[in-house]
Amino acid sequence: MTNLSSAPRTQTPRMRPRFGWFSDRWIAVSFLTPTMLLLLFMTVFPLIWSLYLSFTEWSVARNTREAPVWVGTQNYVDLLTNERTWERFVVTGQFVVPAVVIELVLGFAVAMLLNRKFAGRGALMTGLLIPMMLSPVVVALFWRFMMQGDGVLNYYIEAVLGVPPVQWLTGRSVALWSLVLVDVWMWTPFMMLISLAGLSAVPKYLYEAAAVYRASAWFRFRHITLPMVTPLLLIAIIFRMMDAYKLFDQAFVLFGLGGGPGRSAQTAALYIYQVAFDQFNTGEGSALGYIMLVVIIALANIFIRVLNQAKTGQ
Amino acid sequence: MKKMLVIVTVLTLVGLLSIGPVVAQDRPNLSIVWFAWPPCDLLSSLVADYPDANVTVSCVPIGEWRNQIFADFAAQGGADLPILDSQFMGEAVAGSHLVDLTEFLQTELPFDDYNQTALSYYAEVPQGSGTYYSVPVITDTRMLVYRRDLFENPDVMAAYQAATGQELRVPQTWTELLQIAQFFKGSEYIENGFATHWINDGDLVQTAWNHILWSWGGELWDSATYQVEGVLNNEVGVQAVEFAQQIFQTAPDGAAAFGFTEVVSTVCNGSTAMIEIWYGFGAAFTSAETCEQSPNLGFAVVPGEVEHFISLGGQGISISAYSPNQEAAFAFVSWLQSDETQIAWVQGGGFPGRNSILASEEFLNAAPYNPTFAEAFQYVKDFWNIPEYAALLAIQGEYLNLAISGQMDAQEALDLIAEEQQAVLDEAYPDGPPAP
């Protein structure tokens, strides 16, 4: 009998795999390249080009056949020393702060109410989320119709409350609050959703322990619920704040490019659009865009620091 | 046999492929861009009959109209035949986006037959230069639409006579219009007196107010010296704003946000006695299906005061410098301006730029408001068509809307407009106005 184990093994030649050249690295490169090229072309190039334009005096409409004229930081100096620019950022801030605060408070309150089991909870939640799922333009159009002088809001205000109609879209002191109202209606569900996710992640045993010690409802909220949910709420605030700061569509539909009475509701994004695409001052518009970018990054950084501190404190 | 079949198939394919380009070459594609309003729809249906090219008309929302045209110019493409507002012309010519049509107008079209005022405003850049960049496609100005049934109602007439001591008639002056509007506001006959588009959007509040200023004897600026301060914000200007404040009080609630749609609705739904709007919207008032009060409406010329001016509307059709089909575009404009096409245009509800067509029976009988159009067009006046137009317009709209709606003092508003507009002009023209 031949001892198979001691028999010399036939050395089978190592087969060259058919797709040997198709290495993991090659696959990664081939998958990433189209995306990277697209990103370079659609995002990085416009970013660099608009950064260059922000240092030039040039109009895409009037100087199409001429090269941009380099003016250094003149556009930035002009804009930052222009009262109108600051007014637009102040107006945007006056919109962002109340809108996000009201959305946070309302959203969190509704989430607290929904953070328990009851019949019809799913249907109720779906209903509450509908505003967030609609197109902002459609939402703004609905509200514009309702907020007109003889619209349905004023009808109820006069007929039911018996008070004079509100100049929702035409009153200089009211217009910005109308924009806040529309934004709150649309985005409170987002805050509610994030808050609910945070609330449902709070371990039950903490509440059980608190109950053993007969902690009050306020104590449980102040020392268990709020600290546990805060990090998630801060993320929601960052998202909403950044989104609200660059709000364009709702303001445009409600008030047009002029931003309503006395430009009282002309947000920074509307102003950029007006400078860049209505007046076609491309250089100035690009500079304005970068100023807004810096403002948003600065604000986001502040919130991220606060978020990190909250996490560390936890 | 098999070889034969292959040869036949290849030849058939080659034949079919070669037919396509031949057809396309016979009928080139032309595109027009305008804003969405009844005349744009009319043009869309009219061009279907044009035999020598496939013409498509894009009717874009009015808010996007200018932006789309200039974004296309920036990309050195877009429509072959953009229809631009007179105020856009200066900017478009400064950017070399339009073909010079002077020779074409003078040799291929009946130059002398065009209303020279319209031609100058719509096409001549700079004004007085004798260089033209468009051909009037629609002339337009503003009309007064009033509730004829109320004005002819004996009870209303008697009540008006008793209240004012004057006869109720179609207003001949702005002061008379104000008195009638105040009589109707909150009366037992109708809810509101007078409405127009006072919204700060586009050029709406500006075109509604400018002719009040001009009729009071005021001016927006001195076009020879580019001076605004002292020209606009003087006593006459303040009077014109204060008058607008009074007439605004007779409008429906929320009229400071009224655009075209709201103005049409407020007379069609029977809540307002008089409105003022562009003739181009005339078709909105002629059908009882879309306008409940249609049978009760009358049409008149917008009145004057110390002088008589009415804001100019309408636009010219230009040929894009970037059009690959310029020859076909010239041929199309010739067809559009021919007598036959112009007659079809006015019969469909358009307003011509040629005097002979304006005076024709076909035009005068085409719509109930057309007989007043020719008279109204005598009084037209336009405003800045320089490249800084958009910046000047935004400044005027902001403060004017506030002042007319009673949220800012008239003098303060005019002072701010004058100061800011002057700054724009001084920055753009540090050495004074450009040489003509």
PDB file of N, CA, C and O in Angstrom, chain B residues 209 212-219 231-242 306 414:
ATOM      1  N   TRP B 209     -46.964 103.740  -8.947  1.00  0.00           N
ATOM      2  CA  TRP B 209     -46.836 105.083  -8.386  1.00  0.00           C
ATOM      3  C   TRP B 209     -46.180 106.090  -9.330  1.00  0.00           C
ATOM      4  O   TRP B 209     -46.512 107.272  -9.301  1.00  0.00           O
ATOM      5  N   ILE B 212     -48.246 108.554 -11.086  1.00  0.00           N
ATOM      6  CA  ILE B 212     -48.871 109.554 -10.202  1.00  0.00           C
ATOM      7  C   ILE B 212     -47.886 110.698 -10.023  1.00  0.00           C
ATOM      8  O   ILE B 212     -48.231 111.874 -10.147  1.00  0.00           O
ATOM      9  N   LEU B 213     -46.629 110.343  -9.755  1.00  0.00           N
ATOM     10  CA  LEU B 213     -45.587 111.369  -9.607  1.00  0.00           C
ATOM     11  C   LEU B 213     -45.480 112.232 -10.865  1.00  0.00           C
ATOM     12  O   LEU B 213     -45.478 113.466 -10.783  1.00  0.00           O
ATOM     13  N   TRP B 214     -45.403 111.570 -12.006  1.00  0.00           N
ATOM     14  CA  TRP B 214     -45.247 112.319 -13.258  1.00  0.00           C
ATOM     15  C   TRP B 214     -46.460 113.208 -13.515  1.00  0.00           C
ATOM     16  O   TRP B 214     -46.335 114.325 -13.998  1.00  0.00           O
ATOM     17  N   SER B 215     -47.647 112.687 -13.183  1.00  0.00           N
ATOM     18  CA  SER B 215     -48.861 113.487 -13.427  1.00  0.00           C
ATOM     19  C   SER B 215     -48.947 114.682 -12.472  1.00  0.00           C
ATOM     20  O   SER B 215     -49.652 115.649 -12.749  1.00  0.00           O
ATOM     21  N   TRP B 216     -48.228 114.574 -11.360  1.00  0.00           N
ATOM     22  CA  TRP B 216     -48.183 115.720 -10.435  1.00  0.00           C
ATOM     23  C   TRP B 216     -47.089 116.716 -10.857  1.00  0.00           C
ATOM     24  O   TRP B 216     -46.902 117.733 -10.232  1.00  0.00           O
ATOM     25  N   GLY B 217     -46.356 116.336 -11.898  1.00  0.00           N
ATOM     26  CA  GLY B 217     -45.291 117.208 -12.404  1.00  0.00           C
ATOM     27  C   GLY B 217     -43.920 116.863 -11.864  1.00  0.00           C
ATOM     28  O   GLY B 217     -42.962 117.615 -12.074  1.00  0.00           O
ATOM     29  N   GLY B 218     -43.813 115.747 -11.178  1.00  0.00           N
ATOM     30  CA  GLY B 218     -42.523 115.360 -10.596  1.00  0.00           C
ATOM     31  C   GLY B 218     -41.695 114.497 -11.529  1.00  0.00           C
ATOM     32  O   GLY B 218     -42.137 114.108 -12.608  1.00  0.00           O
ATOM     33  N   GLU B 219     -40.494 114.185 -11.089  1.00  0.00           N
ATOM     34  CA  GLU B 219     -39.581 113.338 -11.862  1.00  0.00           C
ATOM     35  C   GLU B 219     -38.856 112.381 -10.923  1.00  0.00           C
ATOM     36  O   GLU B 219     -38.634 112.701  -9.754  1.00  0.00           O
ATOM     37  N   VAL B 231     -34.374 116.138  -6.937  1.00  0.00           N
ATOM     38  CA  VAL B 231     -35.300 115.997  -8.074  1.00  0.00           C
ATOM     39  C   VAL B 231     -36.513 115.171  -7.646  1.00  0.00           C
ATOM     40  O   VAL B 231     -37.658 115.513  -7.938  1.00  0.00           O
ATOM     41  N   LEU B 232     -36.228 114.073  -6.943  1.00  0.00           N
ATOM     42  CA  LEU B 232     -37.307 113.188  -6.506  1.00  0.00           C
ATOM     43  C   LEU B 232     -37.921 113.656  -5.188  1.00  0.00           C
ATOM     44  O   LEU B 232     -39.150 113.720  -5.049  1.00  0.00           O
ATOM     45  N   ASN B 233     -37.073 113.976  -4.235  1.00  0.00           N
ATOM     46  CA  ASN B 233     -37.555 114.233  -2.872  1.00  0.00           C
ATOM     47  C   ASN B 233     -37.887 115.714  -2.652  1.00  0.00           C
ATOM     48  O   ASN B 233     -37.418 116.321  -1.706  1.00  0.00           O
ATOM     49  N   ASN B 234     -38.677 116.250  -3.550  1.00  0.00           N
ATOM     50  CA  ASN B 234     -39.100 117.646  -3.373  1.00  0.00           C
ATOM     51  C   ASN B 234     -40.590 117.690  -3.004  1.00  0.00           C
ATOM     52  O   ASN B 234     -41.220 116.646  -2.781  1.00  0.00           O
ATOM     53  N   GLU B 235     -41.132 118.866  -2.977  1.00  0.00           N
ATOM     54  CA  GLU B 235     -42.520 119.041  -2.536  1.00  0.00           C
ATOM     55  C   GLU B 235     -43.515 118.262  -3.412  1.00  0.00           C
ATOM     56  O   GLU B 235     -44.459 117.640  -2.916  1.00  0.00           O
ATOM     57  N   VAL B 236     -43.250 118.268  -4.723  1.00  0.00           N
ATOM     58  CA  VAL B 236     -44.143 117.560  -5.647  1.00  0.00           C
ATOM     59  C   VAL B 236     -44.100 116.055  -5.371  1.00  0.00           C
ATOM     60  O   VAL B 236     -45.145 115.387  -5.349  1.00  0.00           O
ATOM     61  N   GLY B 237     -42.905 115.547  -5.145  1.00  0.00           N
ATOM     62  CA  GLY B 237     -42.766 114.127  -4.851  1.00  0.00           C
ATOM     63  C   GLY B 237     -43.537 113.738  -3.594  1.00  0.00           C
ATOM     64  O   GLY B 237     -44.236 112.720  -3.566  1.00  0.00           O
ATOM     65  N   VAL B 238     -43.416 114.570  -2.585  1.00  0.00           N
ATOM     66  CA  VAL B 238     -44.118 114.303  -1.323  1.00  0.00           C
ATOM     67  C   VAL B 238     -45.636 114.314  -1.550  1.00  0.00           C
ATOM     68  O   VAL B 238     -46.358 113.446  -1.042  1.00  0.00           O
ATOM     69  N   GLN B 239     -46.097 115.277  -2.342  1.00  0.00           N
ATOM     70  CA  GLN B 239     -47.543 115.336  -2.643  1.00  0.00           C
ATOM     71  C   GLN B 239     -47.997 114.046  -3.332  1.00  0.00           C
ATOM     72  O   GLN B 239     -49.063 113.512  -3.029  1.00  0.00           O
ATOM     73  N   ALA B 240     -47.165 113.544  -4.246  1.00  0.00           N
ATOM     74  CA  ALA B 240     -47.540 112.326  -4.982  1.00  0.00           C
ATOM     75  C   ALA B 240     -47.596 111.118  -4.055  1.00  0.00           C
ATOM     76  O   ALA B 240     -48.465 110.256  -4.193  1.00  0.00           O
ATOM     77  N   VAL B 241     -46.672 111.046  -3.090  1.00  0.00           N
ATOM     78  CA  VAL B 241     -46.706 109.927  -2.137  1.00  0.00           C
ATOM     79  C   VAL B 241     -47.909 110.071  -1.207  1.00  0.00           C
ATOM     80  O   VAL B 241     -48.627 109.096  -0.941  1.00  0.00           O
ATOM     81  N   GLU B 242     -48.140 111.295  -0.744  1.00  0.00           N
ATOM     82  CA  GLU B 242     -49.271 111.495   0.174  1.00  0.00           C
ATOM     83  C   GLU B 242     -50.605 111.209  -0.519  1.00  0.00           C
ATOM     84  O   GLU B 242     -51.533 110.686   0.103  1.00  0.00           O
ATOM     85  N   VAL B 306     -51.993 117.413 -12.885  1.00  0.00           N
ATOM     86  CA  VAL B 306     -51.434 118.643 -13.462  1.00  0.00           C
ATOM     87  C   VAL B 306     -50.965 118.348 -14.886  1.00  0.00           C
ATOM     88  O   VAL B 306     -51.128 119.136 -15.803  1.00  0.00           O
ATOM     89  N   LEU B 414     -38.946 109.425   0.629  1.00  0.00           N
ATOM     90  CA  LEU B 414     -38.337 109.983  -0.586  1.00  0.00           C
ATOM     91  C   LEU B 414     -36.886 110.390  -0.343  1.00  0.00           C
ATOM     92  O   LEU B 414     -36.028 110.226  -1.217  1.00  0.00           O
TER      93      LEU B 414
END
